[in-house]
Short mmCIF file of N, CA and C in Angstrom, two decimals:
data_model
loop_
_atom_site.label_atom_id
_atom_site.label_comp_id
_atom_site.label_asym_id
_atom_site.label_seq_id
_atom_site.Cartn_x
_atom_site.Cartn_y
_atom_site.Cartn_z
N UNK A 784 61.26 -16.23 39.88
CA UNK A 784 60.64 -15.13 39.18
C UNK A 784 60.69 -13.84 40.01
N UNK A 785 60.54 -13.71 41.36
CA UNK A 785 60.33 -12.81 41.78
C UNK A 785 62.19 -12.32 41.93
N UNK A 786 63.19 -13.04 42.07
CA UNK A 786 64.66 -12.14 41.66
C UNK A 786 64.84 -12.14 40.53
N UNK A 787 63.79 -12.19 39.69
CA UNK A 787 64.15 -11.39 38.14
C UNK A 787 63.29 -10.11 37.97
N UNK A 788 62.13 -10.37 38.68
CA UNK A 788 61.45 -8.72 38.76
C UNK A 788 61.95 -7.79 39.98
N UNK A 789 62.78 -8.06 40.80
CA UNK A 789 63.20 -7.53 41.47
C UNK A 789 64.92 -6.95 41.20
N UNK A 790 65.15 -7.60 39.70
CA UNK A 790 66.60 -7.11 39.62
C UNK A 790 66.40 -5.91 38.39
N UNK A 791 65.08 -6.22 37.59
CA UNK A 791 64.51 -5.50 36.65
C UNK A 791 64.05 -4.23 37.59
N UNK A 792 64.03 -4.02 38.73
CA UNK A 792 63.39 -2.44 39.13
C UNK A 792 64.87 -1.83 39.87
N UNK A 793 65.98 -2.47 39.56
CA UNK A 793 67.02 -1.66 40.14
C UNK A 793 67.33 -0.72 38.59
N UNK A 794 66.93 0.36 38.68
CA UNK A 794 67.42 1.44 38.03
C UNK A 794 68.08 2.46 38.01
N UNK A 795 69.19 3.02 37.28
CA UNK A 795 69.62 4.22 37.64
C UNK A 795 69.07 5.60 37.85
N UNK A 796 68.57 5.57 38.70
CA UNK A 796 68.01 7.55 38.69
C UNK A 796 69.06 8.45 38.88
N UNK A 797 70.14 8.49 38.86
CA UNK A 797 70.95 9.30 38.40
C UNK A 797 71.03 10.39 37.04
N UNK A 798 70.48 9.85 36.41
CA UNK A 798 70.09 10.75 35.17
C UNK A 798 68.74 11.56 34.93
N UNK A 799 67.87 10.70 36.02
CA UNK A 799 66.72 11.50 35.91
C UNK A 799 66.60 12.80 37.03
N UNK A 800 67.76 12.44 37.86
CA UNK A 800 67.78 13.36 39.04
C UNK A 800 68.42 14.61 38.32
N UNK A 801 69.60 14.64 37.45
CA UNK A 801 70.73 15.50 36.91
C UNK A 801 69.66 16.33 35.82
N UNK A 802 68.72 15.60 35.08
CA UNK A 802 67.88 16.08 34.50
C UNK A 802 66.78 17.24 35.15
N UNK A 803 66.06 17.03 35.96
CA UNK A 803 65.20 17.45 36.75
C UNK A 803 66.08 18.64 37.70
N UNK A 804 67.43 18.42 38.30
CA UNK A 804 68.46 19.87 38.72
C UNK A 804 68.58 20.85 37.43
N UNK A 805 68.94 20.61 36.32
CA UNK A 805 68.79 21.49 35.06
C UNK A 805 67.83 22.14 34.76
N UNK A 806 66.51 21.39 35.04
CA UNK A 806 65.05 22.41 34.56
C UNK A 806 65.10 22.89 35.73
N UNK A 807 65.25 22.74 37.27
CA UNK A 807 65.18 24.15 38.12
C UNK A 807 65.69 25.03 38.09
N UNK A 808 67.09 24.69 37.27
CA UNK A 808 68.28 25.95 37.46
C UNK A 808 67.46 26.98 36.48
N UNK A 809 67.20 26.17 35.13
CA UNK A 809 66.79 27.01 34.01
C UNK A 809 65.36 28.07 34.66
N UNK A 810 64.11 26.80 35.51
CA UNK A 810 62.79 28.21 35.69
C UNK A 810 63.26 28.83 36.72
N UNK A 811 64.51 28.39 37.62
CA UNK A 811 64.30 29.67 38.85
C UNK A 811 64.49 30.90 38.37
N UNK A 812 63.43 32.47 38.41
CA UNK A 812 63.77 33.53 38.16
C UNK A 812 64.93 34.18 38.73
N UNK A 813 65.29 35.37 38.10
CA UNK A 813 66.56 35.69 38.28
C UNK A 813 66.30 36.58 39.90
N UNK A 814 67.57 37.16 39.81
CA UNK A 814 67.03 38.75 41.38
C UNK A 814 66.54 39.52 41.01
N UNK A 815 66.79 40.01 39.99
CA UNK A 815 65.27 41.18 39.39
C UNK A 815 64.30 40.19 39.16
N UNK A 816 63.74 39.73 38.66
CA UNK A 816 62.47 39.01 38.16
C UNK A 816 61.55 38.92 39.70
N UNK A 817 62.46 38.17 40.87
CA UNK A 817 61.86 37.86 42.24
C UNK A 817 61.70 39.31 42.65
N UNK A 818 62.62 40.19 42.38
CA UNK A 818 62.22 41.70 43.17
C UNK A 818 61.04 42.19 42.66
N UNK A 819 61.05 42.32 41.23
CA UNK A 819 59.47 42.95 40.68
C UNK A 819 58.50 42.38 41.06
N UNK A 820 58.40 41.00 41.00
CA UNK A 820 57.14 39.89 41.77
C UNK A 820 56.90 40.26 43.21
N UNK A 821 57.87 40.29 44.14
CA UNK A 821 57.82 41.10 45.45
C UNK A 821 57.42 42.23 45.91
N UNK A 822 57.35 43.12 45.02
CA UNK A 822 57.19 44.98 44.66
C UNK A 822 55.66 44.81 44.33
N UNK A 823 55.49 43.94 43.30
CA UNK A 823 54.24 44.10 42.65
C UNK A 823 53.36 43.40 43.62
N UNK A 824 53.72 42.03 44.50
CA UNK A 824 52.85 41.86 45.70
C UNK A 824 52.73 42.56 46.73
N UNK A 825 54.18 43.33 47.28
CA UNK A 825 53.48 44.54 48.34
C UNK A 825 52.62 45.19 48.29
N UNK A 826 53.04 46.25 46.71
CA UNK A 826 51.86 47.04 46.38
C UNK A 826 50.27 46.27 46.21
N UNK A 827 50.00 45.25 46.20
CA UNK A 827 48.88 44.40 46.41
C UNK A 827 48.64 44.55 47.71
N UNK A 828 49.05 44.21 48.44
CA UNK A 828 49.35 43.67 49.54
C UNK A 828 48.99 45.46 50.74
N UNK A 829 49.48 46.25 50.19
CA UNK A 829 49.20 47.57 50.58
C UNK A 829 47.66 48.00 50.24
N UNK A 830 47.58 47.64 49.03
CA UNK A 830 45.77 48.34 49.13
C UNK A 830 45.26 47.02 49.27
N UNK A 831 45.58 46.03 49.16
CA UNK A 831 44.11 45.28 49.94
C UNK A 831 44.01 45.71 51.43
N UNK A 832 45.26 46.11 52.13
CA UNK A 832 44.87 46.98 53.49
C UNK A 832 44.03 48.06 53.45
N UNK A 833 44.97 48.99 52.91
CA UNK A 833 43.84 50.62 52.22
C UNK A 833 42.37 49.97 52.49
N UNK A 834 41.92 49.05 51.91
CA UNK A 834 40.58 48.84 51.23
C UNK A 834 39.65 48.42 52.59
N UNK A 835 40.29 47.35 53.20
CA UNK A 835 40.13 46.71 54.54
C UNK A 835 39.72 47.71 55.61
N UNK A 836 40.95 48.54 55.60
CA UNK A 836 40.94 49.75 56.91
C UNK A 836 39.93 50.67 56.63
N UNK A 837 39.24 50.91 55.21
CA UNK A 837 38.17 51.98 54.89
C UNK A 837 36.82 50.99 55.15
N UNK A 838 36.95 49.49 54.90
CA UNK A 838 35.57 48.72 55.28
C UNK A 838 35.46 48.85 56.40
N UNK A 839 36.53 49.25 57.52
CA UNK A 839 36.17 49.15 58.66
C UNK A 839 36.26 50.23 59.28
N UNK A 840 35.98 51.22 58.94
CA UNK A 840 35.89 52.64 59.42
C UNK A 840 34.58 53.05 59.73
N UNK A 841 33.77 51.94 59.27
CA UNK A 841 32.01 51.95 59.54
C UNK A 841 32.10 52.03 61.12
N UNK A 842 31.02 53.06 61.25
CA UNK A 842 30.32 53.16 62.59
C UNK A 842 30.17 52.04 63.23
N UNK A 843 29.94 51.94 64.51
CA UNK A 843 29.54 50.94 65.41
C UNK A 843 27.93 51.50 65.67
N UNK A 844 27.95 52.49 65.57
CA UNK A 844 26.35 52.93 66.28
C UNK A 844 25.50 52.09 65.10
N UNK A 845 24.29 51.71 65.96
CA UNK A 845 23.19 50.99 65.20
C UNK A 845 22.29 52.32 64.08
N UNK A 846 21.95 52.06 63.57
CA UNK A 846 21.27 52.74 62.62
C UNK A 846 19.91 53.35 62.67
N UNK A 847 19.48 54.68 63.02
CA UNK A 847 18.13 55.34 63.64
C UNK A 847 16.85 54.45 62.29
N UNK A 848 15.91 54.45 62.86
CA UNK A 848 14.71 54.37 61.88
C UNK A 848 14.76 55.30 60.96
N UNK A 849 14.83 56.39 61.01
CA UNK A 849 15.31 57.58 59.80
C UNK A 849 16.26 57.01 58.74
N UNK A 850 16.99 56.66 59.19
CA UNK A 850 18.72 56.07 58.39
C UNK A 850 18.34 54.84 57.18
N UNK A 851 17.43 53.74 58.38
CA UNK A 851 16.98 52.67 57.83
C UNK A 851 16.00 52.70 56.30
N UNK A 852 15.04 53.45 57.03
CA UNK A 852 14.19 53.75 55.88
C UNK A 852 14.59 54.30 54.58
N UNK A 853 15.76 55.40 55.02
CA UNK A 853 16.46 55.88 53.49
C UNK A 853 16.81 54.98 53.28
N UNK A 854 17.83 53.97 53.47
CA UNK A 854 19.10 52.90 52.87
C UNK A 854 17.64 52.11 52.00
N UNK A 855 16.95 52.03 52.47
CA UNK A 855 15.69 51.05 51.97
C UNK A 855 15.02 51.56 50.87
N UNK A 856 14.94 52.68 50.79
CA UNK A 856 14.45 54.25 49.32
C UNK A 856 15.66 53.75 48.74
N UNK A 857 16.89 54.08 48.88
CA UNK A 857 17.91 54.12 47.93
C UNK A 857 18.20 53.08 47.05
N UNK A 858 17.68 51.72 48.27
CA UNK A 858 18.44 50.58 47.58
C UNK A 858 17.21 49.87 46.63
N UNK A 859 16.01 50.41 46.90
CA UNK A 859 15.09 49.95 46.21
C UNK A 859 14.93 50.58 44.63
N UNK A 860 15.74 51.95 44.76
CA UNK A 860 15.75 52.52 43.69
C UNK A 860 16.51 51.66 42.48
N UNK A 861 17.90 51.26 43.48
CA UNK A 861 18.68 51.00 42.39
C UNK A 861 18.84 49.48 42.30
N UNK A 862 18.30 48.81 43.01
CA UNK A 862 18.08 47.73 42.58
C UNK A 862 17.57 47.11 41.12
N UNK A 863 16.02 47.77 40.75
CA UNK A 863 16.04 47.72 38.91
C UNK A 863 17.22 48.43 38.18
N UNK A 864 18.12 49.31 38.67
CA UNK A 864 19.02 49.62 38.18
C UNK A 864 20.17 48.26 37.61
N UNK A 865 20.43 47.73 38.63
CA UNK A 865 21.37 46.50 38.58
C UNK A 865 20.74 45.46 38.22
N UNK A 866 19.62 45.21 37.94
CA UNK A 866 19.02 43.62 37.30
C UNK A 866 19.18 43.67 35.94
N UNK A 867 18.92 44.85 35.50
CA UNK A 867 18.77 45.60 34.24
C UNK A 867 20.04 45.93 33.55
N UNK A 868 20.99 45.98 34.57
CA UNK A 868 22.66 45.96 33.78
C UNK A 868 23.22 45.09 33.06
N UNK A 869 23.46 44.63 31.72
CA UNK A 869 24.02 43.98 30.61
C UNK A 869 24.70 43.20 32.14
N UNK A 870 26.48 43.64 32.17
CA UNK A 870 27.09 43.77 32.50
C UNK A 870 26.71 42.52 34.02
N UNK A 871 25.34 42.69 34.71
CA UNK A 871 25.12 41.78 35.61
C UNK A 871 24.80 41.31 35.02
N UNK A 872 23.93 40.97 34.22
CA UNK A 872 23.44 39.69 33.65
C UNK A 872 24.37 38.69 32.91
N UNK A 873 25.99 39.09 32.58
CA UNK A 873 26.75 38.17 32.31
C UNK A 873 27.42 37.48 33.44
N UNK A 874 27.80 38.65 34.26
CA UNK A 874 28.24 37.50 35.41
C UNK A 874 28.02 38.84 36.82
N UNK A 875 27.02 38.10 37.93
CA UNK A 875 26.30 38.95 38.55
C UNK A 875 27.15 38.52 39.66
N UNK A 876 27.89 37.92 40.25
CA UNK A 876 28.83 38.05 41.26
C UNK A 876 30.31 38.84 40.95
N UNK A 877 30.74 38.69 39.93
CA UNK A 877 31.88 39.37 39.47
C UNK A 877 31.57 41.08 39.26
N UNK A 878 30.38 41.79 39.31
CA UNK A 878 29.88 43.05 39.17
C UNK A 878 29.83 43.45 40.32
N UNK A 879 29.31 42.81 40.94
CA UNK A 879 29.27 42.89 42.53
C UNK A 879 30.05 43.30 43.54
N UNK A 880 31.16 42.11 42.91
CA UNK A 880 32.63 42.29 43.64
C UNK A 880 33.30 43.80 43.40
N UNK A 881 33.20 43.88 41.51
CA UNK A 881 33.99 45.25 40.84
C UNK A 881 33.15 46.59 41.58
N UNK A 882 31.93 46.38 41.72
CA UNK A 882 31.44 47.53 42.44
C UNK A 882 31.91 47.88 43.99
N UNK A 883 32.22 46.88 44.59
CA UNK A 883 32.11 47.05 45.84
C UNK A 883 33.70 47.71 45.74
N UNK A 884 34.36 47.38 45.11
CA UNK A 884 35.98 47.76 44.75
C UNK A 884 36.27 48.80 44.65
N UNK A 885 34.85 49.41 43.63
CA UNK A 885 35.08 50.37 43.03
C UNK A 885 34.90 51.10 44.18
N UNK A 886 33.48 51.02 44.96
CA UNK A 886 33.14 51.82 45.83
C UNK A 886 34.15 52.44 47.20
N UNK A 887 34.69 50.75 47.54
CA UNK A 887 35.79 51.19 48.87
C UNK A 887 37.07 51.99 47.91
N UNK A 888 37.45 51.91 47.05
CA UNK A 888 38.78 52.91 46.21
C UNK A 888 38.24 54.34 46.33
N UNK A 889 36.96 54.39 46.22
CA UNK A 889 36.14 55.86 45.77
C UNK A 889 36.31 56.60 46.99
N UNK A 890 35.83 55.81 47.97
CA UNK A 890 35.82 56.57 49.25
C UNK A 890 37.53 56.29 50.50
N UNK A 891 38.44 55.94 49.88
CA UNK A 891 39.70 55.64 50.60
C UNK A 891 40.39 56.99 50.05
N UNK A 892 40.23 57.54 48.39
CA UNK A 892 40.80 58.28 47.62
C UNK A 892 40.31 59.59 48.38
N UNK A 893 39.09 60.16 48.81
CA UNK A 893 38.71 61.04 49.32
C UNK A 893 38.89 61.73 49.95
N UNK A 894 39.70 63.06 50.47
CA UNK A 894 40.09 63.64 51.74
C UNK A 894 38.92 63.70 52.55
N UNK A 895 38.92 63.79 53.89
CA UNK A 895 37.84 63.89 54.82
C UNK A 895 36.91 65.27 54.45
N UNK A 896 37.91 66.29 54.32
CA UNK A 896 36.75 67.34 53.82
C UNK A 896 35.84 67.23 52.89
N UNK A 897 36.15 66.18 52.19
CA UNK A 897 35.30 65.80 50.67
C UNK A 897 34.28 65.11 51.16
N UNK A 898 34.27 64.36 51.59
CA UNK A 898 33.28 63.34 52.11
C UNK A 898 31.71 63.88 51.98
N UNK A 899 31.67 65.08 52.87
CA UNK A 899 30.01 65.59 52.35
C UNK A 899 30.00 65.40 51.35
N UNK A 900 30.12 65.75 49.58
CA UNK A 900 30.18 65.38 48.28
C UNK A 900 29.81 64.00 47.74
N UNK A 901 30.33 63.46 48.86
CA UNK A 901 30.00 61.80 48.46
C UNK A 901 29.05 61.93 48.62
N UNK A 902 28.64 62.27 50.07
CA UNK A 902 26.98 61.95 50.76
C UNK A 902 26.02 62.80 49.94
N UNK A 903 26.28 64.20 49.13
CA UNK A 903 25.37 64.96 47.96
C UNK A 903 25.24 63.78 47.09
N UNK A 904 26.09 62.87 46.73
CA UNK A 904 25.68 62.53 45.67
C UNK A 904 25.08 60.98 46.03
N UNK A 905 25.56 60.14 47.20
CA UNK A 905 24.25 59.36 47.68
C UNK A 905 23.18 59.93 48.00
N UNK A 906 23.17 61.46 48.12
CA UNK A 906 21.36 61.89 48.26
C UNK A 906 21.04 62.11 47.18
N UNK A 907 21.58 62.52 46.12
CA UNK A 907 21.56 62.27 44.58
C UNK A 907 20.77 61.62 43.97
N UNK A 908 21.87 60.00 44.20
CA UNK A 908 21.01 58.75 43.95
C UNK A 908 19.57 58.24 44.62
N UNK A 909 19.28 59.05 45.61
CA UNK A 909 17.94 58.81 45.96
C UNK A 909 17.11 59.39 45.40
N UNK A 910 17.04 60.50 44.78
CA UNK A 910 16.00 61.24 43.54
C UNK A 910 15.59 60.24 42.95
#
């Protein structure tokens, strides 16, 4: 019995191999298709730097008691702001993320002379 189940598993894979070379030939994309996919990941690949190099443009100096206490006014302000947003309440990590996105794009886009403007309008948001 066992050289009859053992003559029953000699199979040809020859056809399943010739099969399986045909569907790669067919999904491999062409040289344009791989170039646009390549283009479109640099440019990814470029502002997730942009974005990175502006998160880290933060000061090293520790933060005066003056400094502290505002960030603590501001953020207390807008905190009922964001509980209260539709928009968080469907999905409150994904808002989070889009804000913080939004925020490092806002301030990467900015020439340095602009920058006070930003800070008018974070003193803004503290009213």
């Amino acid at each position: 019995m066992k050289k009859k189940a053992k003559q029953q598993l000699n199979v040809n894979l020859n056809d399943l191999d010739e099969g399986l070379h045909d569907i790669d030939q067919h999904t491999q994309p062409t040289h344009e298709e791989s170039a646009a996919a390549n283009s479109a990941q640099d440019k990814q690949q470029q502002q997730r730097k942009k974005l990175e190099e502006a998160a880290n443009k933060t000061s090293n100096k520790p933060l005066t008691q003056k400094q502290k206490q505002k960030a603590l006014q501001l953020e207390t302000k807008r905190l009922p702001l964001i509980l209260n947003h539709p928009q968080y309440s469907k999905d409150p990590f994904g808002t989070l993320k889009q804000h913080a996105e939004n925020m490092l794009n806002q301030r990467v886009n900015i020439p340095n002379k602009d920058k006070n403007q930003v800070k008018d309008t974070d003193a803004m948001m503290q009213d």
